[in-house]
Coordinates of C-alpha atoms in Angstrom, one line a residue:
X1 CA -15.5 9.5 15.0
X2 CA -15.8 12.5 12.6
X3 CA -19.0 11.0 11.3
X4 CA -17.2 8.1 9.6
X5 CA -19.1 4.8 9.5
X6 CA -18.3 1.4 8.2
X7 CA -14.5 2.0 8.7
X8 CA -13.4 -1.6 8.5
X9 CA -15.5 -2.1 5.3
X10 CA -13.9 1.0 3.9
X11 CA -10.4 -0.3 4.7
X12 CA -11.1 -3.7 3.2
X13 CA -12.6 -2.2 0.1
X14 CA -9.6 0.1 -0.2
X15 CA -7.2 -2.8 0.1
X16 CA -9.0 -4.8 -2.6
X17 CA -9.1 -1.8 -4.9
X18 CA -5.4 -1.0 -4.4
X19 CA -4.2 -4.6 -5.0
X20 CA -6.3 -5.0 -8.2
X21 CA -3.9 -5.0 -11.1
X22 CA -4.1 -1.8 -13.2
X23 CA -2.2 1.0 -14.8
X24 CA -0.6 2.1 -11.5
X25 CA 0.7 -1.3 -10.8
X26 CA 2.0 -1.6 -14.4
X27 CA 3.8 1.7 -14.0
X28 CA 5.4 0.7 -10.7
X29 CA 6.5 -2.7 -12.0
X30 CA 7.8 -1.2 -15.3
X31 CA 9.9 1.4 -13.4
X32 CA 11.2 -1.3 -11.0
X33 CA 12.3 -3.5 -13.9
X34 CA 14.0 -0.5 -15.6
X35 CA 15.6 1.2 -12.7
X36 CA 15.7 -1.1 -9.7
X37 CA 13.7 -0.8 -6.5
X38 CA 14.5 3.0 -6.2
X39 CA 12.6 3.6 -9.5
X40 CA 9.6 1.6 -8.4
X41 CA 9.5 3.3 -5.1
X42 CA 9.7 6.7 -6.7
X43 CA 6.8 5.8 -9.0
X44 CA 4.7 4.4 -6.2
X45 CA 5.3 7.6 -4.1
X46 CA 4.4 9.8 -7.1
X47 CA 1.2 7.9 -7.7
X48 CA 0.2 8.3 -4.0
X49 CA 1.1 12.0 -4.1
X50 CA -1.2 12.4 -7.1
X51 CA -4.0 10.6 -5.2
X52 CA -3.4 13.0 -2.3
X53 CA -4.2 16.0 -4.6
X54 CA -7.6 14.5 -5.3
X55 CA -8.3 13.7 -1.7
X56 CA -7.8 17.3 -0.6
X57 CA -9.6 18.5 -3.7
X58 CA -12.6 16.4 -2.7
X59 CA -12.4 17.7 0.8
X60 CA -12.6 21.4 -0.3
X61 CA -15.2 20.8 -3.1
X62 CA -13.0 21.0 -6.2
X63 CA -13.9 17.4 -7.3
X64 CA -17.6 18.4 -7.0
X65 CA -16.9 21.4 -9.3
X66 CA -15.4 19.0 -11.9
X67 CA -18.4 16.8 -11.6
X68 CA -20.8 19.8 -11.9
X69 CA -19.0 22.0 -14.5
X70 CA -18.6 20.6 -17.9
X71 CA -16.2 23.3 -18.8
X72 CA -13.9 22.6 -15.8
X73 CA -14.2 18.8 -16.5
X74 CA -13.4 19.2 -20.2
X75 CA -10.4 21.4 -19.5
X76 CA -8.8 19.0 -16.9
X77 CA -9.7 16.1 -19.2
X78 CA -7.8 17.4 -22.2
X79 CA -4.8 18.6 -20.3
X80 CA -4.5 15.2 -18.6
X81 CA -5.0 13.3 -21.9
X82 CA -2.5 15.5 -23.6
X83 CA 0.1 14.9 -20.9
X84 CA -0.5 11.1 -20.9
X85 CA -0.3 10.8 -24.7
X86 CA 2.8 12.9 -24.9
X87 CA 4.6 10.9 -22.2
X88 CA 3.5 7.7 -23.8
X89 CA 4.8 8.6 -27.3
X90 CA 8.1 9.8 -25.7
X91 CA 8.5 6.4 -24.1
X92 CA 7.8 4.6 -27.4
X93 CA 10.5 6.6 -29.1
X94 CA 13.1 6.2 -26.4
X95 CA 16.3 4.3 -27.4
X96 CA 18.2 2.0 -25.1
X97 CA 21.2 3.6 -23.4
X98 CA 24.7 2.0 -23.3
X99 CA 24.9 -0.9 -21.0
X100 CA 26.7 -0.2 -17.7
X101 CA 26.9 -1.5 -14.2
X102 CA 25.7 1.8 -12.9
X103 CA 21.9 1.8 -12.8
X104 CA 21.8 5.5 -12.4
X105 CA 23.6 6.0 -15.7
X106 CA 21.5 3.4 -17.5
X107 CA 18.1 4.8 -16.3
X108 CA 16.3 6.8 -18.9
X109 CA 14.9 9.2 -16.3
X110 CA 16.0 10.5 -12.9
X111 CA 14.1 9.4 -9.8
X112 CA 12.6 12.9 -9.5
X113 CA 11.3 12.6 -13.1
X114 CA 9.8 9.2 -12.3
X115 CA 8.1 10.6 -9.2
X116 CA 6.6 13.6 -11.0
X117 CA 5.4 11.4 -13.8
X118 CA 3.5 9.3 -11.2
X119 CA 2.1 12.5 -9.7
X120 CA 0.8 14.0 -12.9
X121 CA -0.6 10.7 -14.2
X122 CA -3.1 10.7 -11.3
X123 CA -3.4 14.4 -10.6
X124 CA -4.4 15.3 -14.1
X125 CA -6.9 12.4 -14.4
X126 CA -10.4 13.6 -13.8
X127 CA -11.5 10.0 -13.5
X128 CA -9.5 9.7 -10.3
X129 CA -11.2 12.8 -9.0
X130 CA -14.6 11.4 -9.6
X131 CA -13.6 8.1 -8.0
X132 CA -12.8 9.8 -4.7
X133 CA -15.9 12.0 -5.0
X134 CA -18.1 8.9 -5.4
X135 CA -16.3 6.5 -3.0
X136 CA -15.5 8.6 0.1
X137 CA -18.9 10.1 0.8
X138 CA -20.4 6.6 1.2
X139 CA -18.6 6.3 4.5
X140 CA -19.4 9.7 5.9
X141 CA -22.6 10.6 7.7
X142 CA -24.8 13.2 6.1
X143 CA -24.8 15.3 9.3
X144 CA -21.1 14.8 10.1
X145 CA -19.8 17.9 11.9
X146 CA -16.7 18.2 9.6
X147 CA -17.1 16.3 6.3
X148 CA -13.9 17.8 4.8
X149 CA -11.8 16.4 7.7
X150 CA -13.6 13.0 7.4
X151 CA -12.8 13.0 3.7
X152 CA -9.2 13.7 4.4
X153 CA -8.9 11.0 7.1
X154 CA -10.5 8.4 4.8
X155 CA -8.4 9.5 1.9
X156 CA -5.2 9.2 3.9
X157 CA -6.2 5.6 5.0
X158 CA -6.9 4.7 1.4
X159 CA -3.6 6.2 0.1
X160 CA -1.6 4.6 3.0
X161 CA -2.7 1.1 2.1
X162 CA -2.0 1.8 -1.6
X163 CA 1.4 3.2 -0.8
X164 CA 2.3 0.0 1.2
X165 CA 1.1 -2.2 -1.7
X166 CA 3.0 -0.1 -4.2
X167 CA 6.3 -0.2 -2.2
X168 CA 6.0 -3.9 -1.8
X169 CA 5.3 -4.4 -5.5
X170 CA 8.3 -2.2 -6.4
X171 CA 10.7 -4.3 -4.2
X172 CA 9.5 -7.6 -5.3
X173 CA 9.5 -6.6 -9.0
X174 CA 13.0 -5.2 -8.8
X175 CA 14.3 -8.4 -7.2
X176 CA 12.6 -10.5 -9.8
X177 CA 13.9 -8.5 -12.7
X178 CA 17.6 -8.1 -11.9
X179 CA 18.6 -10.2 -15.0
X180 CA 16.2 -8.4 -17.3
X181 CA 18.0 -5.2 -16.7
X182 CA 21.2 -6.7 -18.3
X183 CA 19.4 -6.9 -21.6
X184 CA 19.1 -3.6 -23.5
X185 CA 16.5 -5.2 -25.9
X186 CA 14.3 -6.2 -23.0
X187 CA 14.5 -2.6 -21.6
X188 CA 13.4 -1.3 -25.0
X189 CA 10.3 -3.4 -24.9
X190 CA 9.5 -2.6 -21.3
X191 CA 9.8 1.1 -22.1
X192 CA 7.4 0.5 -25.0
X193 CA 5.0 -1.4 -22.8
X194 CA 5.0 1.6 -20.4
X195 CA 4.5 3.9 -23.3
X196 CA 1.5 1.9 -24.3
X197 CA 0.0 2.1 -20.8
X198 CA 0.3 5.9 -20.9
X199 CA -1.2 6.1 -24.3
X200 CA -4.1 3.8 -23.3
X201 CA -4.7 6.0 -20.2
X202 CA -4.6 9.1 -22.4
X203 CA -7.2 7.7 -24.8
X204 CA -9.4 6.6 -21.9
X205 CA -9.2 10.1 -20.3
X206 CA -10.0 11.8 -23.6
X207 CA -13.1 9.6 -24.0
X208 CA -14.4 10.5 -20.5
X209 CA -17.7 12.2 -20.4
X210 CA -18.9 14.6 -17.6
X211 CA -21.9 13.2 -15.8

């Protein structure tokens, strides 16, 4: 169908990649602990939306442009690194808010902000673009009638499994952290840990080299 082969291998590989602990999982868990399951869900959906940008980019050839053009790659790399570093340092400097029973008042960010943070974290990361460009074509025939549509279908499958995992992670983390949210000091350290994740990602993106 659509020139896609090895679909079950692709699905299994995608699930294994999605459940492997990494920065995305750390972000979802951190927001779940801070803001409850709604914060984690917003983060998970944002991350998935950011991946969706790269799937469509790969389908229309923009990811190939990033891989082929050192100027385009460098521009996206530095924009992404700057965003990640700025966000990370903002988290490190954040102060705890006054304790309250209302999670919405206690949350340092709105759910919309958490969602868009997740989007930009992936959408501005050229490493994610190169991942999809390298991963998806392995499961599409060279003579497929519509490679772009095949890329989109595979990308949506990958994102769907990742979203399910992210939502489950958000709910489990939020339930496990109900007591942690009562401690303002613990929230400070969680925010700092998230800030460290963003700074780490920013440094990694800045060190990426076009191939």
